[in-house]
Coordinates of C-alpha atoms (C1' of nucleotides) in Angstrom, one line a residue:
Chain A
M1 CA 10.3 4.5 18.4
A2 CA 6.9 5.0 20.0
V3 CA 4.0 4.0 17.8
E4 CA 1.0 6.2 18.2
P5 CA -2.4 4.5 18.9
Q6 CA -3.9 6.7 16.1
Q7 CA -1.5 5.3 13.6
V8 CA -2.4 1.8 14.6
R9 CA -6.1 2.7 14.3
A10 CA -5.5 4.0 10.8
L11 CA -3.7 0.7 9.9
I12 CA -6.5 -1.4 11.3
H13 CA -9.2 0.6 9.4
G14 CA -7.0 0.3 6.3
V15 CA -6.9 -3.5 6.7
F16 CA -10.6 -3.7 7.1
D17 CA -11.2 -1.5 4.1
L18 CA -8.8 -3.7 2.1
Q19 CA -10.8 -6.8 3.1
R20 CA -14.0 -5.2 1.9
V21 CA -12.6 -4.3 -1.5
L22 CA -11.2 -7.8 -1.8
R23 CA -14.6 -9.3 -1.0
C24 CA -16.2 -7.2 -3.7
V25 CA -13.5 -8.0 -6.3
A26 CA -13.8 -11.7 -5.5
Q27 CA -17.6 -11.5 -5.7
E28 CA -17.6 -9.8 -9.1
H29 CA -15.1 -12.3 -10.6
K30 CA -15.9 -15.5 -8.7
S31 CA -15.1 -18.6 -10.7
S32 CA -18.1 -20.8 -10.7
E33 CA -16.3 -24.1 -10.1
V34 CA -13.8 -23.7 -7.3
G35 CA -14.5 -21.6 -4.2
S36 CA -11.8 -19.4 -2.8
A37 CA -11.2 -21.7 0.2
E38 CA -10.9 -24.7 -2.1
A39 CA -8.5 -22.7 -4.2
G40 CA -6.4 -22.2 -1.1
V41 CA -6.4 -25.9 -0.5
L42 CA -5.2 -26.6 -4.0
R43 CA -2.4 -24.1 -3.7
M44 CA -1.1 -25.5 -0.4
I45 CA -1.3 -29.1 -1.7
S46 CA 0.6 -28.0 -4.8
E47 CA 3.3 -26.2 -2.8
F48 CA 3.7 -28.5 0.1
G49 CA 1.8 -31.7 -0.6
G50 CA 1.9 -34.4 2.1
R51 CA -0.3 -35.0 5.1
A52 CA -3.6 -33.4 5.5
V53 CA -2.8 -32.2 9.0
D54 CA 0.1 -30.2 7.7
I55 CA -2.0 -28.6 5.0
A56 CA -4.6 -27.6 7.6
E57 CA -1.9 -26.0 9.7
K58 CA -0.6 -24.0 6.7
L59 CA -4.1 -22.9 5.9
S60 CA -4.8 -22.1 9.6
V61 CA -7.9 -24.1 9.3
S62 CA -9.4 -26.8 11.6
A63 CA -9.2 -30.4 10.5
P64 CA -12.9 -30.8 9.8
V65 CA -12.9 -27.9 7.4
L66 CA -10.0 -29.2 5.5
S67 CA -11.5 -32.7 5.5
R68 CA -14.7 -31.5 3.8
H69 CA -12.8 -29.4 1.2
I70 CA -10.6 -32.4 0.5
A71 CA -13.6 -34.7 0.1
E72 CA -15.2 -32.2 -2.2
L73 CA -12.0 -31.8 -4.3
H74 CA -11.5 -35.5 -4.3
D75 CA -15.0 -36.2 -5.6
R76 CA -14.4 -33.8 -8.4
G77 CA -11.1 -35.5 -9.4
L78 CA -8.8 -32.6 -8.4
V79 CA -7.0 -34.3 -5.5
T80 CA -5.8 -37.8 -4.7
R81 CA -5.5 -39.3 -1.3
R82 CA -3.3 -42.3 -0.6
P83 CA -2.4 -43.8 2.8
D84 CA 0.8 -42.8 4.3
P85 CA 3.0 -45.9 4.4
E86 CA 4.7 -44.7 7.6
D87 CA 1.5 -43.9 9.5
R88 CA -1.7 -45.7 8.6
R89 CA -3.8 -43.0 10.3
A90 CA -2.6 -40.3 7.9
Q91 CA -3.1 -39.8 4.2
L92 CA -0.9 -38.1 1.7
L93 CA -2.4 -35.5 -0.6
E94 CA -1.5 -34.7 -4.2
L95 CA -3.1 -32.8 -7.1
T96 CA -4.2 -34.8 -10.1
E97 CA -3.3 -33.5 -13.5
T98 CA -6.8 -32.0 -13.7
G99 CA -6.2 -30.4 -10.3
K100 CA -2.9 -28.9 -11.4
A101 CA -4.5 -27.6 -14.6
R102 CA -7.4 -26.1 -12.7
L103 CA -5.1 -24.4 -10.1
A104 CA -3.0 -23.0 -13.0
E105 CA -6.2 -21.5 -14.5
I106 CA -7.2 -20.0 -11.3
E107 CA -3.9 -18.4 -10.7
E108 CA -3.6 -17.1 -14.2
A109 CA -7.1 -15.6 -14.0
R110 CA -6.3 -13.9 -10.7
I111 CA -2.9 -12.6 -11.9
S112 CA -4.3 -11.1 -15.0
L113 CA -7.2 -9.5 -13.1
I114 CA -4.9 -7.9 -10.5
L115 CA -2.5 -6.9 -13.2
E116 CA -5.3 -5.1 -14.8
L117 CA -6.5 -3.5 -11.5
L118 CA -2.9 -2.4 -10.8
E119 CA -2.6 -0.6 -14.1
G120 CA -0.3 2.3 -13.6
W121 CA 1.7 0.7 -10.8
D122 CA 5.4 0.0 -11.5
E123 CA 7.5 -2.9 -10.4
A124 CA 8.9 -1.2 -7.4
E125 CA 5.5 -0.2 -6.1
V126 CA 4.2 -3.7 -6.3
E127 CA 7.3 -5.1 -4.7
S128 CA 7.1 -2.7 -1.8
C129 CA 3.4 -3.3 -1.3
A130 CA 3.9 -7.0 -1.2
A131 CA 6.8 -6.7 1.2
S132 CA 4.8 -4.5 3.5
I133 CA 2.0 -6.9 3.6
R134 CA 4.3 -9.9 4.0
R135 CA 6.1 -8.2 6.9
L136 CA 2.8 -7.4 8.6
T137 CA 1.6 -11.0 8.2
D138 CA 4.9 -12.5 9.5
T139 CA 4.9 -10.2 12.5
M140 CA 1.4 -10.9 13.5
R141 CA 1.8 -14.7 12.9
A142 CA 4.9 -14.8 15.1
K143 CA 3.6 -12.6 17.9
S144 CA 0.1 -14.1 17.9
H145 CA 1.7 -17.5 18.5
T146 CA 3.8 -16.3 21.4
L147 CA 0.8 -14.5 22.9
K148 CA -1.5 -17.5 22.4
G149 CA -1.4 -18.5 26.1
G150 CA -2.8 -15.1 27.0
S151 CA -1.2 -12.0 28.5
L152 CA -0.2 -13.9 31.6
D153 CA 2.4 -15.9 29.7
H154 CA 5.4 -13.6 30.2
T155 CA 8.0 -16.3 30.7
E156 CA 10.2 -15.3 27.8
T157 CA 9.6 -11.6 28.1
T158 CA 10.6 -11.7 31.8
K159 CA 14.0 -13.3 30.9
E160 CA 14.7 -10.6 28.4
E161 CA 13.6 -7.9 30.8
E162 CA 15.9 -9.3 33.4
L163 CA 18.8 -9.0 31.1
A164 CA 17.8 -5.6 29.8
A165 CA 17.5 -4.3 33.4
R166 CA 21.2 -4.9 34.3
Chain B
M1 CA 7.4 0.0 -15.8
A2 CA 6.4 -3.6 -16.7
V3 CA 5.0 -5.4 -13.7
E4 CA 6.0 -9.1 -13.7
P5 CA 3.2 -11.7 -13.3
Q6 CA 5.3 -13.5 -10.7
Q7 CA 5.4 -10.3 -8.7
V8 CA 1.6 -10.0 -8.8
R9 CA 1.4 -13.7 -7.9
A10 CA 3.5 -13.0 -4.8
L11 CA 1.3 -10.1 -3.9
I12 CA -1.9 -12.1 -4.2
H13 CA -0.5 -14.9 -2.1
G14 CA 0.7 -12.4 0.5
V15 CA -2.8 -10.9 0.7
F16 CA -4.4 -14.3 1.2
D17 CA -1.8 -15.1 3.8
L18 CA -2.6 -11.9 5.6
Q19 CA -6.3 -12.7 5.6
R20 CA -5.6 -16.1 7.2
V21 CA -3.6 -14.5 9.9
L22 CA -6.2 -11.9 10.5
R23 CA -8.9 -14.6 10.7
C24 CA -6.8 -16.4 13.4
V25 CA -6.2 -13.3 15.4
A26 CA -9.8 -12.3 15.2
Q27 CA -10.8 -15.8 16.3
E28 CA -8.5 -15.8 19.3
H29 CA -9.5 -12.4 20.5
K30 CA -13.2 -12.3 19.4
S31 CA -15.3 -10.1 21.6
S32 CA -18.3 -12.1 22.7
E33 CA -20.9 -9.3 22.2
V34 CA -20.3 -7.6 18.9
G35 CA -19.4 -9.5 15.8
S36 CA -16.8 -8.0 13.4
A37 CA -19.4 -7.2 10.8
E38 CA -21.5 -5.4 13.4
A39 CA -18.4 -3.5 14.6
G40 CA -18.0 -2.3 11.0
V41 CA -21.5 -1.1 11.0
L42 CA -21.0 0.8 14.3
R43 CA -17.8 2.4 12.9
M44 CA -19.5 3.6 9.7
I45 CA -22.5 5.0 11.5
S46 CA -20.2 6.7 13.9
E47 CA -18.1 8.2 11.1
F48 CA -20.8 9.1 8.6
G49 CA -24.2 8.5 10.2
G50 CA -27.2 9.2 8.0
R51 CA -29.1 6.9 5.7
A52 CA -28.9 3.2 5.8
V53 CA -28.3 2.9 2.0
D54 CA -25.2 5.1 2.3
I55 CA -23.8 3.1 5.2
A56 CA -24.4 -0.1 3.1
E57 CA -22.5 1.4 0.3
K58 CA -19.6 2.4 2.5
L59 CA -19.5 -1.1 3.9
S60 CA -19.8 -2.6 0.4
V61 CA -22.6 -4.7 1.6
S62 CA -26.1 -5.5 0.3
A63 CA -29.1 -3.8 1.8
P64 CA -30.6 -6.9 3.4
V65 CA -27.3 -7.6 5.2
L66 CA -27.2 -4.2 6.6
S67 CA -30.8 -4.3 7.5
R68 CA -30.3 -7.3 9.7
H69 CA -27.3 -5.9 11.4
I70 CA -29.1 -2.7 12.1
A71 CA -32.1 -4.6 13.5
E72 CA -29.8 -6.5 15.7
L73 CA -27.9 -3.5 16.9
H74 CA -31.1 -1.6 17.4
D75 CA -32.6 -4.4 19.5
R76 CA -29.5 -4.3 21.7
G77 CA -29.8 -0.5 22.2
L78 CA -26.6 0.4 20.3
V79 CA -28.2 2.2 17.3
T80 CA -31.2 4.5 16.9
R81 CA -33.4 4.7 13.7
R82 CA -35.5 7.7 13.0
P83 CA -37.4 8.6 9.9
D84 CA -35.8 10.9 7.5
P85 CA -37.9 14.1 7.4
E86 CA -37.0 14.7 3.8
D87 CA -37.7 11.1 2.5
R88 CA -40.2 9.0 4.4
R89 CA -38.8 5.8 2.8
A90 CA -35.4 6.4 4.4
Q91 CA -34.2 6.2 8.0
L92 CA -31.4 8.1 9.7
L93 CA -29.0 6.1 11.8
E94 CA -27.2 7.2 14.9
L95 CA -25.3 5.5 17.7
T96 CA -26.8 5.6 21.1
E97 CA -24.5 6.6 24.0
T98 CA -24.2 2.9 24.8
G99 CA -23.3 2.3 21.1
K100 CA -20.6 5.0 21.2
A101 CA -19.2 3.5 24.4
R102 CA -19.2 0.0 23.0
L103 CA -17.5 1.1 19.7
A104 CA -14.9 2.9 21.7
E105 CA -14.2 -0.2 23.8
I106 CA -13.9 -2.3 20.6
E107 CA -11.5 0.1 19.0
E108 CA -9.3 0.4 22.1
A109 CA -9.1 -3.3 22.5
R110 CA -8.1 -3.7 18.9
I111 CA -5.6 -1.0 19.0
S112 CA -3.9 -2.3 22.2
L113 CA -3.9 -5.8 20.7
I114 CA -2.2 -4.7 17.4
L115 CA 0.2 -2.4 19.3
E116 CA 1.3 -5.4 21.2
L117 CA 1.5 -7.6 18.1
L118 CA 3.6 -4.9 16.3
E119 CA 6.1 -4.7 19.2
G120 CA 9.4 -3.8 17.7
W121 CA 8.0 -1.7 14.8
D122 CA 8.6 2.0 14.7
E123 CA 6.4 4.8 13.6
A124 CA 7.7 5.0 10.1
E125 CA 7.2 1.3 9.5
V126 CA 3.6 1.4 10.7
E127 CA 3.0 4.5 8.6
S128 CA 4.5 3.0 5.4
C129 CA 2.6 -0.3 5.9
A130 CA -0.7 1.6 6.3
A131 CA 0.0 3.7 3.3
S132 CA 0.8 0.7 1.1
I133 CA -2.4 -1.0 2.1
R134 CA -4.4 2.1 1.7
R135 CA -3.0 2.7 -1.7
L136 CA -3.7 -0.9 -2.8
T137 CA -7.2 -0.6 -1.6
D138 CA -7.8 2.7 -3.3
T139 CA -6.5 1.5 -6.6
M140 CA -8.5 -1.7 -6.5
R141 CA -11.7 0.1 -5.5
A142 CA -11.3 2.7 -8.3
K143 CA -10.4 0.2 -11.0
S144 CA -12.9 -2.4 -10.0
H145 CA -15.6 0.2 -10.4
T146 CA -14.5 1.2 -13.9
L147 CA -14.2 -2.5 -14.9
K148 CA -17.6 -3.4 -13.3
G149 CA -19.3 -3.7 -16.7
G150 CA -17.1 -6.6 -17.6
S151 CA -14.1 -7.0 -19.9
L152 CA -16.2 -6.0 -22.9
D153 CA -16.5 -2.5 -21.6
H154 CA -13.4 -1.1 -23.2
T155 CA -14.7 2.3 -24.1
E156 CA -12.2 4.3 -22.0
T157 CA -9.3 2.0 -22.6
T158 CA -9.8 2.2 -26.3
K159 CA -9.6 5.9 -26.4
E160 CA -6.3 5.8 -24.4
E161 CA -5.0 3.1 -26.7
E162 CA -5.8 5.2 -29.7
L163 CA -3.8 8.0 -28.3
A164 CA -1.0 5.8 -27.3
A165 CA -0.8 4.2 -30.7
R166 CA 0.0 7.4 -32.4
Chain C
dT1 C1' -41.0 3.4 -12.6
dA2 C1' -37.3 3.8 -9.3
dT3 C1' -35.7 3.7 -4.6
dT4 C1' -35.6 2.5 0.6
dG5 C1' -35.9 -0.8 3.6
dT6 C1' -37.5 -5.7 5.2
dT7 C1' -38.3 -10.6 5.1
dA8 C1' -37.4 -15.3 3.3
dT9 C1' -34.2 -18.3 1.7
dA10 C1' -29.8 -20.1 0.5
dC11 C1' -24.7 -20.3 0.0
dT12 C1' -19.8 -20.1 1.7
dC13 C1' -16.6 -20.6 5.1
dT14 C1' -15.6 -21.7 9.6
dA15 C1' -15.7 -23.9 14.5
dT16 C1' -16.7 -27.4 18.3
dA17 C1' -18.0 -31.9 19.7
dA18 C1' -18.3 -36.7 19.2
dC19 C1' -16.6 -40.6 16.7
dT20 C1' -13.3 -44.3 14.4
dA21 C1' -8.9 -46.0 13.6
dT22 C1' -4.1 -46.1 14.4
dA23 C1' 0.3 -44.9 17.1
Chain D
dT1 C1' -3.3 -41.5 26.0
dA2 C1' -2.5 -38.9 22.0
dT3 C1' -3.0 -38.1 17.1
dA4 C1' -5.2 -38.3 12.0
dG5 C1' -9.1 -38.0 9.9
dT6 C1' -14.5 -38.0 9.4
dT7 C1' -19.2 -36.8 10.4
dA8 C1' -22.8 -34.0 12.6
dT9 C1' -24.2 -29.7 14.0
dA10 C1' -24.0 -24.8 14.6
dG11 C1' -22.8 -20.0 13.8
dA12 C1' -21.2 -15.8 11.3
dG13 C1' -21.4 -13.3 7.2
dT14 C1' -23.0 -12.7 2.8
dA15 C1' -26.2 -12.7 -1.6
dT16 C1' -30.5 -12.9 -4.5
dA17 C1' -35.5 -12.6 -4.9
dA18 C1' -39.9 -11.0 -3.6
dC19 C1' -42.3 -7.6 -1.1
dA20 C1' -44.1 -3.1 1.1
dA21 C1' -44.1 1.8 1.3
dT22 C1' -42.7 6.0 -0.6
dA23 C1' -40.7 9.2 -4.3

DNA sequence: TATTGTTATACTCTATAACTATA
DNA sequence: TATAGTTATAGAGTATAACAATA
């Protein structure tokens, strides 16, 4: 039950090491046209569409950052903006046909690259690795939201502790 | 044996999602004094010490980037540089006592943060997550080195394919 | 000639602050 | 007042190119 600090240390270093390798791989195979942040924008618009503010939230990015990426993608004809009929402040985002095609290219290139890099892995290994990473992400996202107010925000914990103490 | 493209796609998206959450967590808890890149430099000097070029290689960072970080850390009294007696072009890096103390603080803060975020995980889960991530990192690092020359460099693959074809 | 390290410059991605328009 | 989006500005992190000193 007790997680050792040294284990967590190893996990942290492992994550940093992963990020370094990812940076190198991205650097070596960067597509000249669409940056990785913009690719993320295309992906989120493709998956969820809709209002810019929601896309920014899914990307965990501030509004100005998304605004610039959208402007850039719009200028290059990859994204359309149209006013939200229900809220004239907002705009609804969609991929153009070109945008869809470009996203598909990016995803295919990435998949074939990683497939090549993972040569020798089997289905179960990929699945379990993806599941580990997803679980880590989900845990951190959930907990970091509840801790957002700082360590003084113990409202919920206190209730649970009261129950547990009986 | 056959890894499905859709599995790899899920893994890729999972890794990007992880990076977003990590960025947010780092943003929320950033230490005002030492940036995350500099913290990496401190860690590598602490673990391996020695020549700057070797530290740069371990960090997968170009020489100018490391040079600036080292200059910054040196100015703040966290790192010492002394000429390599065996090669007067090179310099040997070490942490000062202050540097060691600062690195220890950073690591402790990170560990206690992640320990808190991983509340509810048990030892085995942390271990298996760290192992998955380490294995992914190692595979990508090894393969990306062998693929460095581009997709035209099929020398080794060809030999294996010849054998496999028989 | 090749390597170690530095300086100059530029690129990518991000954030905060100040603003406009709408709710 | 609060929210959606934009623009201006700044900061962190990285890369390439050109250079100095040494091997």
